[in-house]
Amino acid sequence: VPALVVCSALQFMAFRSICAGLSVVIVVCALMAFPHVPWTVWVFLQWLNISVIFAKVVFQLPLFCEDGSLDTGSCPSLCHEEMPWTAALGLMKTQQNANSPCSVAEPSLSAVLWADVLFSLVLLLVMCASRMGGRFGSTSQILESLKAVEKKNRRM
């Protein structure tokens, strides 16, 4: 779980977006229930992260302008605006797809996705490790296994 905290913090530091901040909040709240975090929390977090990755890839299509509007021939310039709402959500174009001199574009698609993919992989490892460790049984199963470990420790 410490690796998941580090990856969520890296994701937020890399993009400083609402979606990355939401991931950090969910991971920190999940730590309150550790080591018996409900499976649905991890599944929701994984779906959220995969949805963000999908949205970032779809946003690279030439159909979208950097400010989130549809490209109807020419996209508005970002020179006289503050940060667009798309950047606040973490949706940024790559430099190949940006068409504004005042662009907030990243150099490549890997620069747009690296932290999200890393977080998704670490979350998958946490889910697998927790599943293999028996942390997602019913509450009675978890309590029975803890009692068995406690009895074993008392005998030693």
Tab-separated table of N, CA and C in Angstrom:
chain	number	residue	atom	x	y	z
A	1	VAL	N	0.809	-1.200	0.000
A	1	VAL	CA	0.000	0.000	0.000
A	1	VAL	C	0.855	1.269	0.000
A	2	PRO	N	2.035	1.272	0.619
A	2	PRO	CA	2.860	2.488	0.524
A	2	PRO	C	3.203	2.849	-0.923
A	3	ALA	N	3.408	1.834	-1.775
A	3	ALA	CA	3.698	2.119	-3.187
A	3	ALA	C	2.502	2.781	-3.856
A	4	LEU	N	1.304	2.412	-3.451
A	4	LEU	CA	0.094	3.014	-4.014
A	4	LEU	C	-0.022	4.477	-3.592
A	5	VAL	N	0.336	4.774	-2.356
A	5	VAL	CA	0.316	6.162	-1.880
A	5	VAL	C	1.338	6.990	-2.655
A	6	VAL	N	2.534	6.432	-2.837
A	6	VAL	CA	3.580	7.140	-3.581
A	6	VAL	C	3.145	7.375	-5.025
A	7	CYS	N	2.554	6.360	-5.657
A	7	CYS	CA	2.121	6.512	-7.053
A	7	CYS	C	0.986	7.514	-7.196
A	8	SER	N	0.055	7.521	-6.250
A	8	SER	CA	-1.024	8.506	-6.333
A	8	SER	C	-0.487	9.921	-6.125
A	9	ALA	N	0.489	10.064	-5.231
A	9	ALA	CA	1.112	11.377	-5.028
A	9	ALA	C	1.889	11.800	-6.276
A	10	LEU	N	2.611	10.861	-6.895
A	10	LEU	CA	3.316	11.170	-8.151
A	10	LEU	C	2.343	11.580	-9.248
A	11	GLN	N	1.227	10.873	-9.330
A	11	GLN	CA	0.211	11.187	-10.331
A	11	GLN	C	-0.303	12.613	-10.115
A	12	PHE	N	-0.547	12.980	-8.869
A	12	PHE	CA	-1.029	14.328	-8.591
A	12	PHE	C	0.048	15.375	-8.858
A	13	MET	N	1.297	15.082	-8.483
A	13	MET	CA	2.378	16.046	-8.727
A	13	MET	C	2.629	16.232	-10.213
A	14	ALA	N	2.469	15.172	-10.995
A	14	ALA	CA	2.736	15.266	-12.429
A	14	ALA	C	1.666	16.067	-13.162
A	15	PHE	N	0.402	15.913	-12.768
A	15	PHE	CA	-0.679	16.534	-13.542
A	15	PHE	C	-1.431	17.629	-12.803
A	16	ARG	N	-1.401	17.635	-11.466
A	16	ARG	CA	-2.115	18.633	-10.668
A	16	ARG	C	-3.528	18.861	-11.206
A	17	SER	N	-4.254	17.765	-11.349
A	17	SER	CA	-5.603	17.849	-11.908
A	17	SER	C	-6.636	17.349	-10.902
A	18	ILE	N	-7.887	17.609	-11.209
A	18	ILE	CA	-8.983	17.186	-10.337
A	18	ILE	C	-9.043	15.665	-10.251
A	19	CYS	N	-8.895	14.990	-11.381
A	19	CYS	CA	-8.956	13.523	-11.391
A	19	CYS	C	-7.819	12.903	-10.582
A	20	ALA	N	-6.618	13.452	-10.697
A	20	ALA	CA	-5.482	12.948	-9.919
A	20	ALA	C	-5.683	13.232	-8.434
A	21	GLY	N	-6.253	14.386	-8.117
A	21	GLY	CA	-6.547	14.712	-6.720
A	21	GLY	C	-7.588	13.778	-6.129
A	22	LEU	N	-8.575	13.404	-6.945
A	22	LEU	CA	-9.598	12.459	-6.497
A	22	LEU	C	-8.986	11.101	-6.170
A	23	SER	N	-8.028	10.672	-6.984
A	23	SER	CA	-7.330	9.403	-6.711
A	23	SER	C	-6.592	9.455	-5.376
A	24	VAL	N	-5.933	10.565	-5.098
A	24	VAL	CA	-5.206	10.715	-3.835
A	24	VAL	C	-6.177	10.648	-2.657
A	25	VAL	N	-7.305	11.340	-2.774
A	25	VAL	CA	-8.293	11.354	-1.692
A	25	VAL	C	-8.834	9.944	-1.437
A	26	ILE	N	-9.132	9.196	-2.508
A	26	ILE	CA	-9.666	7.847	-2.345
A	26	ILE	C	-8.632	6.926	-1.706
A	27	VAL	N	-7.373	7.037	-2.118
A	27	VAL	CA	-6.318	6.197	-1.532
A	27	VAL	C	-6.139	6.524	-0.050
A	28	VAL	N	-6.136	7.801	0.303
A	28	VAL	CA	-5.970	8.185	1.706
A	28	VAL	C	-7.165	7.709	2.534
A	29	CYS	N	-8.377	7.843	2.004
A	29	CYS	CA	-9.559	7.346	2.721
A	29	CYS	C	-9.525	5.827	2.849
A	30	ALA	N	-9.009	5.147	1.825
A	30	ALA	CA	-8.908	3.687	1.885
A	30	ALA	C	-7.924	3.254	2.965
A	31	LEU	N	-6.909	4.065	3.225
A	31	LEU	CA	-5.951	3.724	4.280
A	31	LEU	C	-6.606	3.703	5.653
A	32	MET	N	-7.704	4.441	5.812
A	32	MET	CA	-8.408	4.437	7.092
A	32	MET	C	-9.022	3.069	7.379
A	33	ALA	N	-9.375	2.333	6.321
A	33	ALA	CA	-9.972	1.006	6.488
A	33	ALA	C	-8.937	-0.111	6.336
A	34	PHE	N	-7.675	0.241	6.103
A	34	PHE	CA	-6.633	-0.762	5.893
A	34	PHE	C	-6.500	-1.621	7.127
A	35	PRO	N	-6.287	-2.908	7.064
A	35	PRO	CA	-5.965	-3.725	5.910
A	35	PRO	C	-7.179	-4.356	5.231
A	36	HIS	N	-8.378	-4.015	5.666
A	36	HIS	CA	-9.568	-4.654	5.102
A	36	HIS	C	-10.374	-3.657	4.282
A	37	VAL	N	-9.735	-3.083	3.281
A	37	VAL	CA	-10.407	-2.147	2.384
A	37	VAL	C	-11.382	-2.943	1.527
A	38	PRO	N	-12.619	-2.484	1.423
A	38	PRO	CA	-13.583	-3.226	0.591
A	38	PRO	C	-13.112	-3.321	-0.861
A	39	TRP	N	-13.369	-4.455	-1.460
A	39	TRP	CA	-12.978	-4.716	-2.840
A	39	TRP	C	-13.550	-3.660	-3.779
A	40	THR	N	-14.760	-3.194	-3.507
A	40	THR	CA	-15.407	-2.216	-4.384
A	40	THR	C	-14.638	-0.899	-4.447
A	41	VAL	N	-13.931	-0.550	-3.390
A	41	VAL	CA	-13.124	0.685	-3.406
A	41	VAL	C	-12.010	0.559	-4.434
A	42	TRP	N	-11.302	-0.583	-4.408
A	42	TRP	CA	-10.207	-0.778	-5.366
A	42	TRP	C	-10.749	-0.864	-6.799
A	43	VAL	N	-11.874	-1.551	-6.966
A	43	VAL	CA	-12.459	-1.675	-8.308
A	43	VAL	C	-12.896	-0.303	-8.824
A	44	PHE	N	-13.536	0.500	-7.972
A	44	PHE	CA	-13.945	1.848	-8.372
A	44	PHE	C	-12.733	2.697	-8.753
A	45	LEU	N	-11.683	2.617	-7.950
A	45	LEU	CA	-10.470	3.390	-8.223
A	45	LEU	C	-9.826	2.962	-9.542
A	46	GLN	N	-9.824	1.650	-9.800
A	46	GLN	CA	-9.255	1.156	-11.062
A	46	GLN	C	-10.099	1.639	-12.250
A	47	TRP	N	-11.419	1.564	-12.137
A	47	TRP	CA	-12.284	2.046	-13.221
A	47	TRP	C	-12.131	3.544	-13.433
A	48	LEU	N	-12.002	4.300	-12.358
A	48	LEU	CA	-11.784	5.739	-12.474
A	48	LEU	C	-10.500	6.020	-13.242
A	49	ASN	N	-9.443	5.322	-12.881
A	49	ASN	CA	-8.152	5.551	-13.520
A	49	ASN	C	-8.166	5.126	-14.997
A	50	ILE	N	-8.786	3.996	-15.280
A	50	ILE	CA	-8.876	3.549	-16.678
A	50	ILE	C	-9.733	4.515	-17.495
A	51	SER	N	-10.781	5.044	-16.887
A	51	SER	CA	-11.629	6.025	-17.583
A	51	SER	C	-10.854	7.303	-17.897
A	52	VAL	N	-10.009	7.725	-16.967
A	52	VAL	CA	-9.180	8.916	-17.199
A	52	VAL	C	-8.194	8.658	-18.340
A	53	ILE	N	-7.578	7.480	-18.349
A	53	ILE	CA	-6.647	7.132	-19.433
A	53	ILE	C	-7.380	7.130	-20.774
A	54	PHE	N	-8.572	6.536	-20.804
A	54	PHE	CA	-9.366	6.499	-22.035
A	54	PHE	C	-9.726	7.916	-22.489
A	55	ALA	N	-10.152	8.762	-21.554
A	55	ALA	CA	-10.507	10.142	-21.902
A	55	ALA	C	-9.303	10.910	-22.437
A	56	LYS	N	-8.129	10.682	-21.860
A	56	LYS	CA	-6.924	11.370	-22.339
A	56	LYS	C	-6.563	10.935	-23.760
A	57	VAL	N	-6.739	9.656	-24.059
A	57	VAL	CA	-6.433	9.165	-25.404
A	57	VAL	C	-7.451	9.700	-26.405
A	58	VAL	N	-8.737	9.676	-26.045
A	58	VAL	CA	-9.784	10.179	-26.943
A	58	VAL	C	-9.600	11.678	-27.184
A	59	PHE	N	-9.157	12.421	-26.165
A	59	PHE	CA	-8.958	13.864	-26.292
A	59	PHE	C	-7.872	14.204	-27.309
A	60	GLN	N	-7.003	13.237	-27.624
A	60	GLN	CA	-5.943	13.487	-28.613
A	60	GLN	C	-6.486	13.530	-30.041
A	61	LEU	N	-7.710	13.068	-30.254
A	61	LEU	CA	-8.289	13.090	-31.602
A	61	LEU	C	-8.360	14.526	-32.109
A	62	PRO	N	-8.169	14.723	-33.423
A	62	PRO	CA	-8.219	16.080	-33.962
A	62	PRO	C	-9.609	16.710	-33.876
A	63	LEU	N	-10.580	15.973	-33.455
A	63	LEU	CA	-11.951	16.451	-33.310
A	63	LEU	C	-12.080	17.482	-32.190
A	64	PHE	N	-11.176	17.420	-31.196
A	64	PHE	CA	-11.250	18.295	-30.026
A	64	PHE	C	-10.183	19.376	-30.067
A	65	CYS	N	-10.571	20.577	-29.642
A	65	CYS	CA	-9.611	21.672	-29.458
A	65	CYS	C	-9.057	21.587	-28.035
A	66	GLU	N	-7.996	22.340	-27.771
A	66	GLU	CA	-7.370	22.296	-26.444
A	66	GLU	C	-8.280	22.808	-25.342
A	67	ASP	N	-9.206	23.698	-25.687
A	67	ASP	CA	-10.112	24.230	-24.667
A	67	ASP	C	-11.332	23.346	-24.448
A	68	GLY	N	-11.402	22.206	-25.135
A	68	GLY	CA	-12.492	21.272	-24.960
A	68	GLY	C	-13.612	21.409	-25.972
A	69	SER	N	-13.568	22.458	-26.769
A	69	SER	CA	-14.612	22.635	-27.781
A	69	SER	C	-14.334	21.727	-28.979
A	70	LEU	N	-15.350	21.553	-29.807
A	70	LEU	CA	-15.181	20.752	-31.013
A	70	LEU	C	-14.529	21.598	-32.094
A	71	ASP	N	-13.637	20.987	-32.841
A	71	ASP	CA	-12.923	21.681	-33.911
A	71	ASP	C	-13.837	21.809	-35.123
A	72	THR	N	-14.253	23.037	-35.405
A	72	THR	CA	-15.119	23.293	-36.568
A	72	THR	C	-14.363	24.076	-37.629
A	73	GLY	N	-13.113	23.827	-37.773
A	73	GLY	CA	-12.301	24.514	-38.767
A	73	GLY	C	-11.129	25.235	-38.136
A	74	SER	N	-11.385	25.951	-37.061
A	74	SER	CA	-10.290	26.629	-36.353
A	74	SER	C	-10.613	26.636	-34.864
A	75	CYS	N	-9.617	26.319	-34.088
A	75	CYS	CA	-9.783	26.303	-32.633
A	75	CYS	C	-9.433	27.674	-32.068
A	76	PRO	N	-10.110	28.101	-31.009
A	76	PRO	CA	-9.796	29.400	-30.408
A	76	PRO	C	-8.406	29.390	-29.767
A	77	SER	N	-7.768	30.541	-29.776
A	77	SER	CA	-6.448	30.679	-29.175
A	77	SER	C	-6.566	30.695	-27.658
A	78	LEU	N	-5.571	30.142	-26.996
A	78	LEU	CA	-5.549	30.117	-25.539
A	78	LEU	C	-4.726	31.262	-24.954
A	79	CYS	N	-4.271	32.187	-25.804
A	79	CYS	CA	-3.366	33.248	-25.354
A	79	CYS	C	-4.017	34.220	-24.377
A	80	HIS	N	-5.309	34.466	-24.502
A	80	HIS	CA	-5.955	35.464	-23.648
A	80	HIS	C	-6.818	34.826	-22.573
A	81	GLU	N	-6.675	33.541	-22.372
A	81	GLU	CA	-7.466	32.831	-21.378
A	81	GLU	C	-6.582	32.324	-20.262
A	82	GLU	N	-7.234	32.009	-19.166
A	82	GLU	CA	-6.519	31.312	-18.105
A	82	GLU	C	-6.491	29.840	-18.472
A	83	MET	N	-6.077	29.017	-17.551
A	83	MET	CA	-5.986	27.591	-17.825
A	83	MET	C	-7.362	27.055	-18.221
A	84	PRO	N	-7.451	26.302	-19.333
A	84	PRO	CA	-8.752	25.767	-19.748
A	84	PRO	C	-9.253	24.686	-18.789
A	85	TRP	N	-10.557	24.484	-18.762
A	85	TRP	CA	-11.161	23.487	-17.867
A	85	TRP	C	-10.662	22.082	-18.176
A	86	THR	N	-10.287	21.840	-19.424
A	86	THR	CA	-9.791	20.511	-19.783
A	86	THR	C	-8.469	20.210	-19.068
A	87	ALA	N	-7.617	21.229	-18.942
A	87	ALA	CA	-6.347	21.033	-18.236
A	87	ALA	C	-6.587	20.825	-16.739
A	88	ALA	N	-7.619	21.474	-16.190
A	88	ALA	CA	-7.948	21.271	-14.773
A	88	ALA	C	-8.405	19.838	-14.523
A	89	LEU	N	-9.034	19.223	-15.523
A	89	LEU	CA	-9.442	17.825	-15.400
A	89	LEU	C	-8.306	16.864	-15.729
A	90	GLY	N	-7.212	17.368	-16.289
A	90	GLY	CA	-6.080	16.518	-16.633
A	90	GLY	C	-6.047	16.125	-18.100
A	91	LEU	N	-6.933	16.696	-18.902
A	91	LEU	CA	-6.966	16.390	-20.337
A	91	LEU	C	-6.103	17.406	-21.074
A	92	MET	N	-4.961	16.949	-21.591
A	92	MET	CA	-4.073	17.841	-22.319
A	92	MET	C	-3.681	17.207	-23.639
A	93	LYS	N	-3.511	18.045	-24.629
A	93	LYS	CA	-3.085	17.592	-25.947
A	93	LYS	C	-1.581	17.352	-25.942
A	94	THR	N	-1.136	16.545	-26.909
A	94	THR	CA	0.303	16.425	-27.123
A	94	THR	C	0.710	17.525	-28.101
A	95	GLN	N	1.985	17.816	-28.194
A	95	GLN	CA	2.428	18.909	-29.050
A	95	GLN	C	2.129	18.639	-30.521
A	96	GLN	N	2.065	17.353	-30.920
A	96	GLN	CA	1.732	17.036	-32.302
A	96	GLN	C	0.288	17.427	-32.623
A	97	ASN	N	-0.591	17.388	-31.608
A	97	ASN	CA	-2.007	17.650	-31.817
A	97	ASN	C	-2.432	19.056	-31.412
A	98	ALA	N	-1.555	19.823	-30.804
A	98	ALA	CA	-1.901	21.176	-30.378
A	98	ALA	C	-1.705	22.136	-31.545
A	99	ASN	N	-2.530	23.177	-31.579
A	99	ASN	CA	-2.426	24.121	-32.694
A	99	ASN	C	-2.375	25.567	-32.229
A	100	SER	N	-2.106	25.804	-30.975
A	100	SER	CA	-2.062	27.153	-30.445
A	100	SER	C	-0.645	27.497	-29.999
A	101	PRO	N	-0.201	28.732	-30.256
A	101	PRO	CA	1.136	29.119	-29.780
A	101	PRO	C	1.203	29.216	-28.250
A	102	CYS	N	0.056	29.385	-27.598
A	102	CYS	CA	0.001	29.483	-26.134
A	102	CYS	C	-0.458	28.161	-25.522
A	103	SER	N	-0.111	27.083	-26.140
A	103	SER	CA	-0.589	25.761	-25.771
A	103	SER	C	-0.039	25.302	-24.419
A	104	VAL	N	-0.828	24.461	-23.747
A	104	VAL	CA	-0.368	23.809	-22.514
A	104	VAL	C	-0.088	22.336	-22.806
A	105	ALA	N	0.351	22.058	-24.025
A	105	ALA	CA	0.523	20.679	-24.494
A	105	ALA	C	1.753	20.022	-23.881
A	106	GLU	N	1.663	18.703	-23.771
A	106	GLU	CA	2.778	17.867	-23.316
A	106	GLU	C	3.567	17.409	-24.541
A	107	PRO	N	4.845	17.011	-24.378
A	107	PRO	CA	5.659	16.632	-25.537
A	107	PRO	C	5.197	15.367	-26.268
A	108	SER	N	4.634	14.398	-25.553
A	108	SER	CA	4.247	13.144	-26.207
A	108	SER	C	3.103	12.490	-25.436
A	109	LEU	N	2.528	11.453	-26.037
A	109	LEU	CA	1.443	10.733	-25.380
A	109	LEU	C	1.936	10.026	-24.118
A	110	SER	N	3.175	9.568	-24.148
A	110	SER	CA	3.709	8.921	-22.941
A	110	SER	C	3.841	9.932	-21.795
A	111	ALA	N	4.115	11.188	-22.099
A	111	ALA	CA	4.180	12.216	-21.061
A	111	ALA	C	2.797	12.508	-20.487
A	112	VAL	N	1.754	12.294	-21.280
A	112	VAL	CA	0.385	12.518	-20.831
A	112	VAL	C	-0.105	11.359	-19.969
A	113	LEU	N	0.397	10.151	-20.230
A	113	LEU	CA	-0.169	8.953	-19.607
A	113	LEU	C	0.713	8.245	-18.582
A	114	TRP	N	1.982	8.567	-18.460
A	114	TRP	CA	2.904	7.733	-17.686
A	114	TRP	C	2.463	7.530	-16.241
A	115	ALA	N	2.052	8.593	-15.564
A	115	ALA	CA	1.698	8.463	-14.146
A	115	ALA	C	0.397	7.682	-13.964
A	116	ASP	N	-0.539	7.852	-14.894
A	116	ASP	CA	-1.802	7.111	-14.816
A	116	ASP	C	-1.578	5.613	-15.015
A	117	VAL	N	-0.734	5.276	-15.971
A	117	VAL	CA	-0.444	3.864	-16.235
A	117	VAL	C	0.316	3.249	-15.056
A	118	LEU	N	1.276	3.972	-14.507
A	118	LEU	CA	2.018	3.483	-13.333
A	118	LEU	C	1.070	3.254	-12.151
A	119	PHE	N	0.185	4.212	-11.901
A	119	PHE	CA	-0.768	4.081	-10.800
A	119	PHE	C	-1.683	2.883	-11.023
A	120	SER	N	-2.135	2.695	-12.249
A	120	SER	CA	-3.021	1.573	-12.562
A	120	SER	C	-2.313	0.236	-12.339
A	121	LEU	N	-1.048	0.137	-12.737
A	121	LEU	CA	-0.291	-1.102	-12.536
A	121	LEU	C	-0.056	-1.393	-11.054
A	122	VAL	N	0.306	-0.371	-10.285
A	122	VAL	CA	0.532	-0.573	-8.856
A	122	VAL	C	-0.776	-0.938	-8.160
A	123	LEU	N	-1.869	-0.306	-8.561
A	123	LEU	CA	-3.175	-0.638	-7.992
A	123	LEU	C	-3.549	-2.082	-8.312
A	124	LEU	N	-3.240	-2.521	-9.522
A	124	LEU	CA	-3.503	-3.912	-9.897
A	124	LEU	C	-2.690	-4.876	-9.032
A	125	LEU	N	-1.436	-4.528	-8.756
A	125	LEU	CA	-0.605	-5.358	-7.872
A	125	LEU	C	-1.162	-5.400	-6.452
A	126	VAL	N	-1.633	-4.261	-5.954
A	126	VAL	CA	-2.227	-4.212	-4.616
A	126	VAL	C	-3.481	-5.073	-4.573
A	127	MET	N	-4.292	-4.999	-5.619
A	127	MET	CA	-5.516	-5.801	-5.675
A	127	MET	C	-5.188	-7.291	-5.691
A	128	CYS	N	-4.206	-7.670	-6.499
A	128	CYS	CA	-3.811	-9.090	-6.569
A	128	CYS	C	-3.239	-9.573	-5.246
A	129	ALA	N	-2.378	-8.775	-4.638
A	129	ALA	CA	-1.775	-9.167	-3.360
A	129	ALA	C	-2.838	-9.283	-2.272
A	130	SER	N	-3.783	-8.371	-2.259
A	130	SER	CA	-4.848	-8.428	-1.260
A	130	SER	C	-5.762	-9.620	-1.496
A	131	ARG	N	-6.031	-9.911	-2.753
A	131	ARG	CA	-6.887	-11.059	-3.082
A	131	ARG	C	-6.195	-12.362	-2.681
A	132	MET	N	-4.899	-12.459	-2.978
A	132	MET	CA	-4.154	-13.669	-2.612
A	132	MET	C	-4.008	-13.804	-1.096
A	133	GLY	N	-3.969	-12.666	-0.398
A	133	GLY	CA	-3.830	-12.689	1.053
A	133	GLY	C	-5.135	-12.945	1.782
A	134	GLY	N	-6.230	-13.110	1.046
A	134	GLY	CA	-7.511	-13.414	1.659
A	134	GLY	C	-8.179	-12.240	2.331
A	135	ARG	N	-7.873	-11.056	1.899
A	135	ARG	CA	-8.425	-9.863	2.537
A	135	ARG	C	-9.822	-9.495	2.037
A	136	PHE	N	-10.377	-10.243	1.086
A	136	PHE	CA	-11.670	-9.875	0.530
A	136	PHE	C	-12.752	-10.903	0.779
A	137	GLY	N	-12.562	-11.724	1.815
A	137	GLY	CA	-13.620	-12.643	2.199
A	137	GLY	C	-14.677	-11.880	2.990
A	138	SER	N	-15.636	-12.599	3.506
A	138	SER	CA	-16.636	-11.954	4.353
A	138	SER	C	-15.974	-11.577	5.677
A	139	THR	N	-16.629	-10.749	6.434
A	139	THR	CA	-16.076	-10.294	7.709
A	139	THR	C	-15.841	-11.476	8.645
A	140	SER	N	-16.768	-12.446	8.632
A	140	SER	CA	-16.601	-13.612	9.517
A	140	SER	C	-15.378	-14.438	9.115
A	141	GLN	N	-15.124	-14.571	7.803
A	141	GLN	CA	-13.940	-15.300	7.357
A	141	GLN	C	-12.662	-14.596	7.799
A	142	ILE	N	-12.647	-13.282	7.689
A	142	ILE	CA	-11.471	-12.509	8.086
A	142	ILE	C	-11.238	-12.659	9.588
A	143	LEU	N	-12.318	-12.562	10.382
A	143	LEU	CA	-12.175	-12.699	11.827
A	143	LEU	C	-11.713	-14.094	12.213
A	144	GLU	N	-12.228	-15.114	11.532
A	144	GLU	CA	-11.794	-16.489	11.812
A	144	GLU	C	-10.311	-16.676	11.510
A	145	SER	N	-9.857	-16.121	10.396
A	145	SER	CA	-8.426	-16.257	10.058
A	145	SER	C	-7.563	-15.507	11.056
A	146	LEU	N	-8.028	-14.345	11.533
A	146	LEU	CA	-7.266	-13.601	12.535
A	146	LEU	C	-7.219	-14.364	13.868
A	147	LYS	N	-8.339	-15.001	14.223
A	147	LYS	CA	-8.356	-15.801	15.448
A	147	LYS	C	-7.395	-16.990	15.343
A	148	ALA	N	-7.353	-17.622	14.160
A	148	ALA	CA	-6.452	-18.755	13.961
A	148	ALA	C	-4.993	-18.314	14.090
A	149	VAL	N	-4.665	-17.158	13.541
A	149	VAL	CA	-3.294	-16.639	13.652
A	149	VAL	C	-2.981	-16.312	15.105
A	150	GLU	N	-3.940	-15.744	15.795
A	150	GLU	CA	-3.724	-15.402	17.202
A	150	GLU	C	-3.497	-16.657	18.055
A	151	LYS	N	-4.279	-17.719	17.810
A	151	LYS	CA	-4.099	-18.967	18.536
A	151	LYS	C	-2.723	-19.559	18.251
A	152	LYS	N	-2.311	-19.488	16.991
A	152	LYS	CA	-1.006	-20.016	16.599
A	152	LYS	C	0.109	-19.261	17.299
A	153	ASN	N	-0.021	-17.945	17.391
A	153	ASN	CA	1.002	-17.115	18.048
A	153	ASN	C	1.052	-17.370	19.543
A	154	ARG	N	-0.078	-17.675	20.165
A	154	ARG	CA	-0.105	-17.947	21.597
A	154	ARG	C	0.612	-19.252	21.926
A	155	ARG	N	0.513	-20.211	21.023
A	155	ARG	CA	1.165	-21.511	21.243
A	155	ARG	C	2.674	-21.395	21.205
A	156	MET	N	3.183	-20.438	20.498
A	156	MET	CA	4.632	-20.294	20.341
A	156	MET	C	5.218	-19.661	21.519
